[in-house]
PDB file of C-alpha atoms in Angstrom:
ATOM      1  CA  UNK A   1     -26.461 -44.817   5.682  1.00  0.00           C
ATOM      2  CA  UNK A   2     -28.937 -41.982   6.016  1.00  0.00           C
ATOM      3  CA  UNK A   3     -28.829 -38.967   8.332  1.00  0.00           C
ATOM      4  CA  UNK A   4     -32.112 -37.222   9.146  1.00  0.00           C
ATOM      5  CA  UNK A   5     -32.349 -33.728  10.638  1.00  0.00           C
ATOM      6  CA  UNK A   6     -35.369 -32.814  12.758  1.00  0.00           C
ATOM      7  CA  UNK A   7     -36.192 -29.189  13.511  1.00  0.00           C
ATOM      8  CA  UNK A   8     -38.917 -27.668  15.635  1.00  0.00           C
ATOM      9  CA  UNK A   9     -39.907 -24.859  17.926  1.00  0.00           C
ATOM     10  CA  UNK A  10     -38.364 -24.697  21.382  1.00  0.00           C
ATOM     11  CA  UNK A  11     -35.970 -27.608  20.826  1.00  0.00           C
ATOM     12  CA  UNK A  12     -33.604 -25.830  23.176  1.00  0.00           C
ATOM     13  CA  UNK A  13     -36.139 -26.436  25.960  1.00  0.00           C
ATOM     14  CA  UNK A  14     -35.900 -30.231  25.656  1.00  0.00           C
ATOM     15  CA  UNK A  15     -33.807 -31.626  28.562  1.00  0.00           C
ATOM     16  CA  UNK A  16     -31.679 -33.873  26.352  1.00  0.00           C
ATOM     17  CA  UNK A  17     -28.036 -34.920  26.359  1.00  0.00           C
ATOM     18  CA  UNK A  18     -25.688 -36.558  23.888  1.00  0.00           C
ATOM     19  CA  UNK A  19     -25.966 -40.344  24.197  1.00  0.00           C
ATOM     20  CA  UNK A  20     -29.729 -40.379  24.685  1.00  0.00           C
ATOM     21  CA  UNK A  21     -32.389 -41.616  22.268  1.00  0.00           C
ATOM     22  CA  UNK A  22     -35.924 -40.759  21.212  1.00  0.00           C
ATOM     23  CA  UNK A  23     -38.763 -42.894  19.891  1.00  0.00           C
ATOM     24  CA  UNK A  24     -39.810 -41.542  16.499  1.00  0.00           C
ATOM     25  CA  UNK A  25     -43.152 -41.718  14.695  1.00  0.00           C
ATOM     26  CA  UNK A  26     -42.901 -40.214  11.196  1.00  0.00           C
ATOM     27  CA  UNK A  27     -46.338 -39.028  10.067  1.00  0.00           C
ATOM     28  CA  UNK A  28     -46.505 -40.322   6.512  1.00  0.00           C
ATOM     29  CA  UNK A  29     -49.098 -42.652   4.996  1.00  0.00           C
ATOM     30  CA  UNK A  30     -46.675 -45.580   5.108  1.00  0.00           C
ATOM     31  CA  UNK A  31     -44.941 -44.950   8.439  1.00  0.00           C
ATOM     32  CA  UNK A  32     -47.366 -43.237  10.844  1.00  0.00           C
ATOM     33  CA  UNK A  33     -48.276 -46.487  12.636  1.00  0.00           C
ATOM     34  CA  UNK A  34     -44.665 -47.456  13.423  1.00  0.00           C
ATOM     35  CA  UNK A  35     -42.586 -46.204  16.350  1.00  0.00           C
ATOM     36  CA  UNK A  36     -38.850 -46.877  16.485  1.00  0.00           C
ATOM     37  CA  UNK A  37     -36.007 -45.736  18.761  1.00  0.00           C
ATOM     38  CA  UNK A  38     -32.974 -43.902  17.369  1.00  0.00           C
ATOM     39  CA  UNK A  39     -30.032 -42.405  19.229  1.00  0.00           C
ATOM     40  CA  UNK A  40     -28.900 -38.888  18.446  1.00  0.00           C
ATOM     41  CA  UNK A  41     -25.830 -39.015  16.208  1.00  0.00           C
ATOM     42  CA  UNK A  42     -24.802 -35.429  17.015  1.00  0.00           C
ATOM     43  CA  UNK A  43     -24.883 -33.499  20.264  1.00  0.00           C
ATOM     44  CA  UNK A  44     -28.065 -31.428  20.714  1.00  0.00           C
ATOM     45  CA  UNK A  45     -27.557 -27.815  19.650  1.00  0.00           C
ATOM     46  CA  UNK A  46     -31.022 -26.282  20.098  1.00  0.00           C
ATOM     47  CA  UNK A  47     -31.495 -25.893  16.313  1.00  0.00           C
ATOM     48  CA  UNK A  48     -31.970 -29.474  15.149  1.00  0.00           C
ATOM     49  CA  UNK A  49     -31.647 -33.137  16.124  1.00  0.00           C
ATOM     50  CA  UNK A  50     -29.717 -35.575  13.956  1.00  0.00           C
ATOM     51  CA  UNK A  51     -30.228 -39.306  13.738  1.00  0.00           C
ATOM     52  CA  UNK A  52     -28.338 -41.669  11.450  1.00  0.00           C
ATOM     53  CA  UNK A  53     -29.885 -44.888  10.172  1.00  0.00           C
ATOM     54  CA  UNK A  54     -28.401 -48.028   8.657  1.00  0.00           C
ATOM     55  CA  UNK A  55     -30.721 -48.969   5.786  1.00  0.00           C
ATOM     56  CA  UNK A  56     -30.990 -52.747   6.032  1.00  0.00           C
ATOM     57  CA  UNK A  57     -34.710 -53.514   5.611  1.00  0.00           C
ATOM     58  CA  UNK A  58     -38.101 -52.234   4.512  1.00  0.00           C
ATOM     59  CA  UNK A  59     -38.634 -49.736   7.340  1.00  0.00           C
ATOM     60  CA  UNK A  60     -35.177 -48.211   7.404  1.00  0.00           C
ATOM     61  CA  UNK A  61     -35.035 -48.044   3.593  1.00  0.00           C
ATOM     62  CA  UNK A  62     -38.390 -46.275   3.525  1.00  0.00           C
ATOM     63  CA  UNK A  63     -36.931 -43.429   5.586  1.00  0.00           C
ATOM     64  CA  UNK A  64     -35.017 -42.256   2.513  1.00  0.00           C
ATOM     65  CA  UNK A  65     -38.394 -41.220   1.069  1.00  0.00           C
ATOM     66  CA  UNK A  66     -39.084 -38.688   3.821  1.00  0.00           C
ATOM     67  CA  UNK A  67     -39.574 -35.179   2.466  1.00  0.00           C
ATOM     68  CA  UNK A  68     -38.642 -31.860   4.079  1.00  0.00           C
ATOM     69  CA  UNK A  69     -41.546 -30.712   6.208  1.00  0.00           C
ATOM     70  CA  UNK A  70     -42.686 -34.207   7.206  1.00  0.00           C
ATOM     71  CA  UNK A  71     -44.120 -34.053  10.704  1.00  0.00           C
ATOM     72  CA  UNK A  72     -42.749 -36.330  13.393  1.00  0.00           C
ATOM     73  CA  UNK A  73     -43.823 -37.181  16.923  1.00  0.00           C
ATOM     74  CA  UNK A  74     -41.011 -37.633  19.443  1.00  0.00           C
ATOM     75  CA  UNK A  75     -41.155 -39.569  22.697  1.00  0.00           C
ATOM     76  CA  UNK A  76     -38.200 -38.851  24.945  1.00  0.00           C
ATOM     77  CA  UNK A  77     -35.450 -38.296  25.628  1.00  0.00           C
ATOM     78  CA  UNK A  78     -34.685 -41.735  27.046  1.00  0.00           C
ATOM     79  CA  UNK A  79     -31.577 -43.389  28.434  1.00  0.00           C
ATOM     80  CA  UNK A  80     -28.748 -42.681  30.881  1.00  0.00           C
ATOM     81  CA  UNK A  81     -25.867 -43.351  28.462  1.00  0.00           C
ATOM     82  CA  UNK A  82     -24.535 -39.804  28.924  1.00  0.00           C
ATOM     83  CA  UNK A  83     -21.419 -37.984  30.050  1.00  0.00           C
ATOM     84  CA  UNK A  84     -23.175 -37.137  33.335  1.00  0.00           C
ATOM     85  CA  UNK A  85     -22.080 -40.608  34.482  1.00  0.00           C
ATOM     86  CA  UNK A  86     -18.385 -39.828  34.056  1.00  0.00           C
ATOM     87  CA  UNK A  87     -16.071 -40.194  37.040  1.00  0.00           C
ATOM     88  CA  UNK A  88     -12.718 -39.581  35.344  1.00  0.00           C
ATOM     89  CA  UNK A  89     -11.354 -36.681  33.246  1.00  0.00           C
ATOM     90  CA  UNK A  90     -10.460 -39.018  30.353  1.00  0.00           C
ATOM     91  CA  UNK A  91     -12.640 -41.473  28.456  1.00  0.00           C
ATOM     92  CA  UNK A  92     -12.306 -44.539  26.245  1.00  0.00           C
ATOM     93  CA  UNK A  93     -15.132 -45.092  23.770  1.00  0.00           C
ATOM     94  CA  UNK A  94     -15.577 -48.510  22.142  1.00  0.00           C
ATOM     95  CA  UNK A  95     -18.022 -48.785  19.240  1.00  0.00           C
ATOM     96  CA  UNK A  96     -19.249 -51.625  17.083  1.00  0.00           C
ATOM     97  CA  UNK A  97     -20.965 -50.911  13.761  1.00  0.00           C
ATOM     98  CA  UNK A  98     -23.957 -48.565  13.994  1.00  0.00           C
ATOM     99  CA  UNK A  99     -23.282 -48.362  17.748  1.00  0.00           C
ATOM    100  CA  UNK A 100     -21.020 -45.441  16.886  1.00  0.00           C
ATOM    101  CA  UNK A 101     -24.042 -43.106  16.667  1.00  0.00           C
ATOM    102  CA  UNK A 102     -24.462 -42.189  20.368  1.00  0.00           C
ATOM    103  CA  UNK A 103     -20.701 -42.288  20.910  1.00  0.00           C
ATOM    104  CA  UNK A 104     -20.127 -39.798  18.105  1.00  0.00           C
ATOM    105  CA  UNK A 105     -22.544 -37.444  19.888  1.00  0.00           C
ATOM    106  CA  UNK A 106     -20.825 -38.057  23.243  1.00  0.00           C
ATOM    107  CA  UNK A 107     -17.415 -37.121  21.840  1.00  0.00           C
ATOM    108  CA  UNK A 108     -18.795 -33.797  20.656  1.00  0.00           C
ATOM    109  CA  UNK A 109     -19.953 -33.016  24.187  1.00  0.00           C
ATOM    110  CA  UNK A 110     -16.639 -33.890  25.864  1.00  0.00           C
ATOM    111  CA  UNK A 111     -14.123 -31.179  26.797  1.00  0.00           C
ATOM    112  CA  UNK A 112     -11.251 -30.351  24.464  1.00  0.00           C
ATOM    113  CA  UNK A 113      -8.365 -31.401  26.681  1.00  0.00           C
ATOM    114  CA  UNK A 114      -5.166 -33.205  25.744  1.00  0.00           C
ATOM    115  CA  UNK A 115      -5.620 -36.976  25.522  1.00  0.00           C
ATOM    116  CA  UNK A 116      -9.166 -36.730  26.889  1.00  0.00           C
ATOM    117  CA  UNK A 117     -10.709 -39.167  24.370  1.00  0.00           C
ATOM    118  CA  UNK A 118      -9.601 -42.446  22.797  1.00  0.00           C
ATOM    119  CA  UNK A 119     -11.934 -44.228  20.369  1.00  0.00           C
ATOM    120  CA  UNK A 120     -11.827 -47.887  19.311  1.00  0.00           C
ATOM    121  CA  UNK A 121     -14.155 -48.501  16.371  1.00  0.00           C
ATOM    122  CA  UNK A 122     -14.861 -52.091  15.299  1.00  0.00           C
ATOM    123  CA  UNK A 123     -16.448 -52.714  11.876  1.00  0.00           C
ATOM    124  CA  UNK A 124     -16.562 -55.581   9.397  1.00  0.00           C
ATOM    125  CA  UNK A 125     -15.727 -53.453   6.335  1.00  0.00           C
ATOM    126  CA  UNK A 126     -14.663 -49.883   5.653  1.00  0.00           C
ATOM    127  CA  UNK A 127     -18.095 -49.309   4.097  1.00  0.00           C
ATOM    128  CA  UNK A 128     -19.548 -49.928   7.563  1.00  0.00           C
ATOM    129  CA  UNK A 129     -17.444 -47.162   9.131  1.00  0.00           C
ATOM    130  CA  UNK A 130     -19.590 -44.070   9.724  1.00  0.00           C
ATOM    131  CA  UNK A 131     -18.579 -40.457  10.285  1.00  0.00           C
ATOM    132  CA  UNK A 132     -14.882 -41.142   9.674  1.00  0.00           C
ATOM    133  CA  UNK A 133     -13.949 -37.543   8.870  1.00  0.00           C
ATOM    134  CA  UNK A 134     -16.081 -36.207  11.724  1.00  0.00           C
ATOM    135  CA  UNK A 135     -14.606 -38.686  14.199  1.00  0.00           C
ATOM    136  CA  UNK A 136     -11.030 -37.935  13.182  1.00  0.00           C
ATOM    137  CA  UNK A 137     -11.627 -34.199  13.616  1.00  0.00           C
ATOM    138  CA  UNK A 138     -13.556 -34.441  16.891  1.00  0.00           C
ATOM    139  CA  UNK A 139     -11.054 -36.777  18.539  1.00  0.00           C
ATOM    140  CA  UNK A 140      -8.043 -34.815  17.256  1.00  0.00           C
ATOM    141  CA  UNK A 141      -9.535 -31.626  18.735  1.00  0.00           C
ATOM    142  CA  UNK A 142      -9.452 -33.413  22.090  1.00  0.00           C
ATOM    143  CA  UNK A 143      -5.860 -34.542  21.700  1.00  0.00           C
ATOM    144  CA  UNK A 144      -6.886 -38.165  21.313  1.00  0.00           C
ATOM    145  CA  UNK A 145      -6.532 -41.015  18.858  1.00  0.00           C
ATOM    146  CA  UNK A 146      -8.903 -43.250  16.874  1.00  0.00           C
ATOM    147  CA  UNK A 147      -8.141 -46.950  16.378  1.00  0.00           C
ATOM    148  CA  UNK A 148     -10.125 -48.439  13.485  1.00  0.00           C
ATOM    149  CA  UNK A 149     -10.405 -52.238  13.791  1.00  0.00           C
ATOM    150  CA  UNK A 150     -11.781 -53.248  10.416  1.00  0.00           C
ATOM    151  CA  UNK A 151     -12.063 -56.700   8.877  1.00  0.00           C
ATOM    152  CA  UNK A 152     -13.362 -60.213   9.329  1.00  0.00           C
ATOM    153  CA  UNK A 153     -12.338 -62.147  12.428  1.00  0.00           C
ATOM    154  CA  UNK A 154      -9.495 -64.575  11.865  1.00  0.00           C
ATOM    155  CA  UNK A 155      -8.800 -63.238   8.372  1.00  0.00           C
ATOM    156  CA  UNK A 156      -8.139 -59.510   8.315  1.00  0.00           C
ATOM    157  CA  UNK A 157      -8.146 -59.057  12.103  1.00  0.00           C
ATOM    158  CA  UNK A 158      -7.370 -61.134  15.204  1.00  0.00           C
ATOM    159  CA  UNK A 159     -10.020 -63.746  16.136  1.00  0.00           C
ATOM    160  CA  UNK A 160     -10.591 -61.749  19.339  1.00  0.00           C
ATOM    161  CA  UNK A 161     -10.003 -58.152  18.217  1.00  0.00           C
ATOM    162  CA  UNK A 162     -11.144 -56.644  21.538  1.00  0.00           C
ATOM    163  CA  UNK A 163      -9.321 -59.066  23.838  1.00  0.00           C
ATOM    164  CA  UNK A 164      -7.740 -57.853  27.112  1.00  0.00           C
ATOM    165  CA  UNK A 165      -4.229 -57.756  25.671  1.00  0.00           C
ATOM    166  CA  UNK A 166      -5.224 -55.520  22.779  1.00  0.00           C
ATOM    167  CA  UNK A 167      -7.114 -53.113  25.036  1.00  0.00           C
ATOM    168  CA  UNK A 168      -4.201 -52.904  27.480  1.00  0.00           C
ATOM    169  CA  UNK A 169      -1.702 -52.193  24.689  1.00  0.00           C
ATOM    170  CA  UNK A 170      -3.912 -49.661  22.923  1.00  0.00           C
ATOM    171  CA  UNK A 171      -4.915 -47.758  26.072  1.00  0.00           C
ATOM    172  CA  UNK A 172      -2.224 -48.171  28.766  1.00  0.00           C
ATOM    173  CA  UNK A 173      -4.074 -45.864  31.195  1.00  0.00           C
ATOM    174  CA  UNK A 174      -7.337 -47.782  30.773  1.00  0.00           C
ATOM    175  CA  UNK A 175      -8.060 -47.986  34.511  1.00  0.00           C
ATOM    176  CA  UNK A 176      -7.883 -44.191  34.736  1.00  0.00           C
ATOM    177  CA  UNK A 177     -10.661 -43.684  32.184  1.00  0.00           C
ATOM    178  CA  UNK A 178     -14.396 -43.968  31.981  1.00  0.00           C
ATOM    179  CA  UNK A 179     -15.284 -46.556  29.344  1.00  0.00           C
ATOM    180  CA  UNK A 180     -18.374 -46.145  27.147  1.00  0.00           C
ATOM    181  CA  UNK A 181     -19.293 -49.211  25.078  1.00  0.00           C
ATOM    182  CA  UNK A 182     -21.999 -49.396  22.411  1.00  0.00           C
ATOM    183  CA  UNK A 183     -22.634 -52.003  19.749  1.00  0.00           C
ATOM    184  CA  UNK A 184     -24.218 -55.383  19.037  1.00  0.00           C
ATOM    185  CA  UNK A 185     -24.938 -57.566  22.067  1.00  0.00           C
ATOM    186  CA  UNK A 186     -22.172 -60.089  21.317  1.00  0.00           C
ATOM    187  CA  UNK A 187     -19.528 -57.385  20.924  1.00  0.00           C
ATOM    188  CA  UNK A 188     -20.579 -55.587  24.097  1.00  0.00           C
ATOM    189  CA  UNK A 189     -20.397 -58.865  26.020  1.00  0.00           C
ATOM    190  CA  UNK A 190     -16.890 -59.504  24.693  1.00  0.00           C
ATOM    191  CA  UNK A 191     -15.719 -56.034  25.709  1.00  0.00           C
ATOM    192  CA  UNK A 192     -17.245 -56.263  29.182  1.00  0.00           C
ATOM    193  CA  UNK A 193     -15.450 -59.578  29.699  1.00  0.00           C
ATOM    194  CA  UNK A 194     -12.140 -57.990  28.687  1.00  0.00           C
ATOM    195  CA  UNK A 195     -12.684 -55.043  31.018  1.00  0.00           C
ATOM    196  CA  UNK A 196     -13.427 -57.404  33.915  1.00  0.00           C
ATOM    197  CA  UNK A 197     -10.246 -59.355  33.146  1.00  0.00           C
ATOM    198  CA  UNK A 198      -8.296 -56.084  33.258  1.00  0.00           C
ATOM    199  CA  UNK A 199     -10.002 -55.145  36.553  1.00  0.00           C
ATOM    200  CA  UNK A 200     -11.429 -51.875  35.334  1.00  0.00           C
ATOM    201  CA  UNK A 201     -13.704 -50.631  38.154  1.00  0.00           C
ATOM    202  CA  UNK A 202     -17.349 -51.402  37.241  1.00  0.00           C
ATOM    203  CA  UNK A 203     -18.433 -47.872  38.209  1.00  0.00           C
ATOM    204  CA  UNK A 204     -16.317 -46.554  35.312  1.00  0.00           C
ATOM    205  CA  UNK A 205     -17.943 -48.818  32.702  1.00  0.00           C
ATOM    206  CA  UNK A 206     -21.080 -47.655  30.869  1.00  0.00           C
ATOM    207  CA  UNK A 207     -22.686 -49.692  28.095  1.00  0.00           C
ATOM    208  CA  UNK A 208     -25.532 -49.651  25.587  1.00  0.00           C
ATOM    209  CA  UNK A 209     -26.554 -52.678  23.524  1.00  0.00           C
ATOM    210  CA  UNK A 210     -27.930 -52.081  20.033  1.00  0.00           C
ATOM    211  CA  UNK A 211     -30.533 -54.131  18.193  1.00  0.00           C
ATOM    212  CA  UNK A 212     -30.676 -53.553  14.453  1.00  0.00           C
ATOM    213  CA  UNK A 213     -33.920 -52.392  12.854  1.00  0.00           C
ATOM    214  CA  UNK A 214     -35.136 -53.752   9.558  1.00  0.00           C
TER     215      UNK A 214
END
């Protein structure tokens, strides 16, 4: 995984929120002609933007060659996957893989109240878990808990690790929370089905589906 920090003049003037994304064009000889979307992986602070990339192919691997001072063109911010949509004082965040990036930023923006945040983080291996120390600290500061669901289906974890029964046991007050879901399309579909089965009001459910860059 690679985190990239972008600085610039008047960043504080950009009307951006945690959970949103930008389209990035890095102005190097190899990359200038490509534009790709990345979510912020930390809440905007007016000093820099942070994105975090899973290096799985030629483009994402090439980002490790960026040098300090490389110019970048931003298009954005885009998206409505933000805390502005919240209706309840508490939130449940459900992440799959690299889908943790906008959720990690959202947690940082949420108020530090007792039991205000619960995070369920699904990953195939512990090497796929990002920001573990940051997540533990951010959620603990909000009096919440992180559930890491790590392993292969049917072997290390249940064949349906995000089934209705598991969600109900892990988060008994689920219907009293906003639910933010971000991850691969299949995982998001599974979670939305579980939330419907548990009759969580649709207005409290907010989702973002991730496609993986190569």
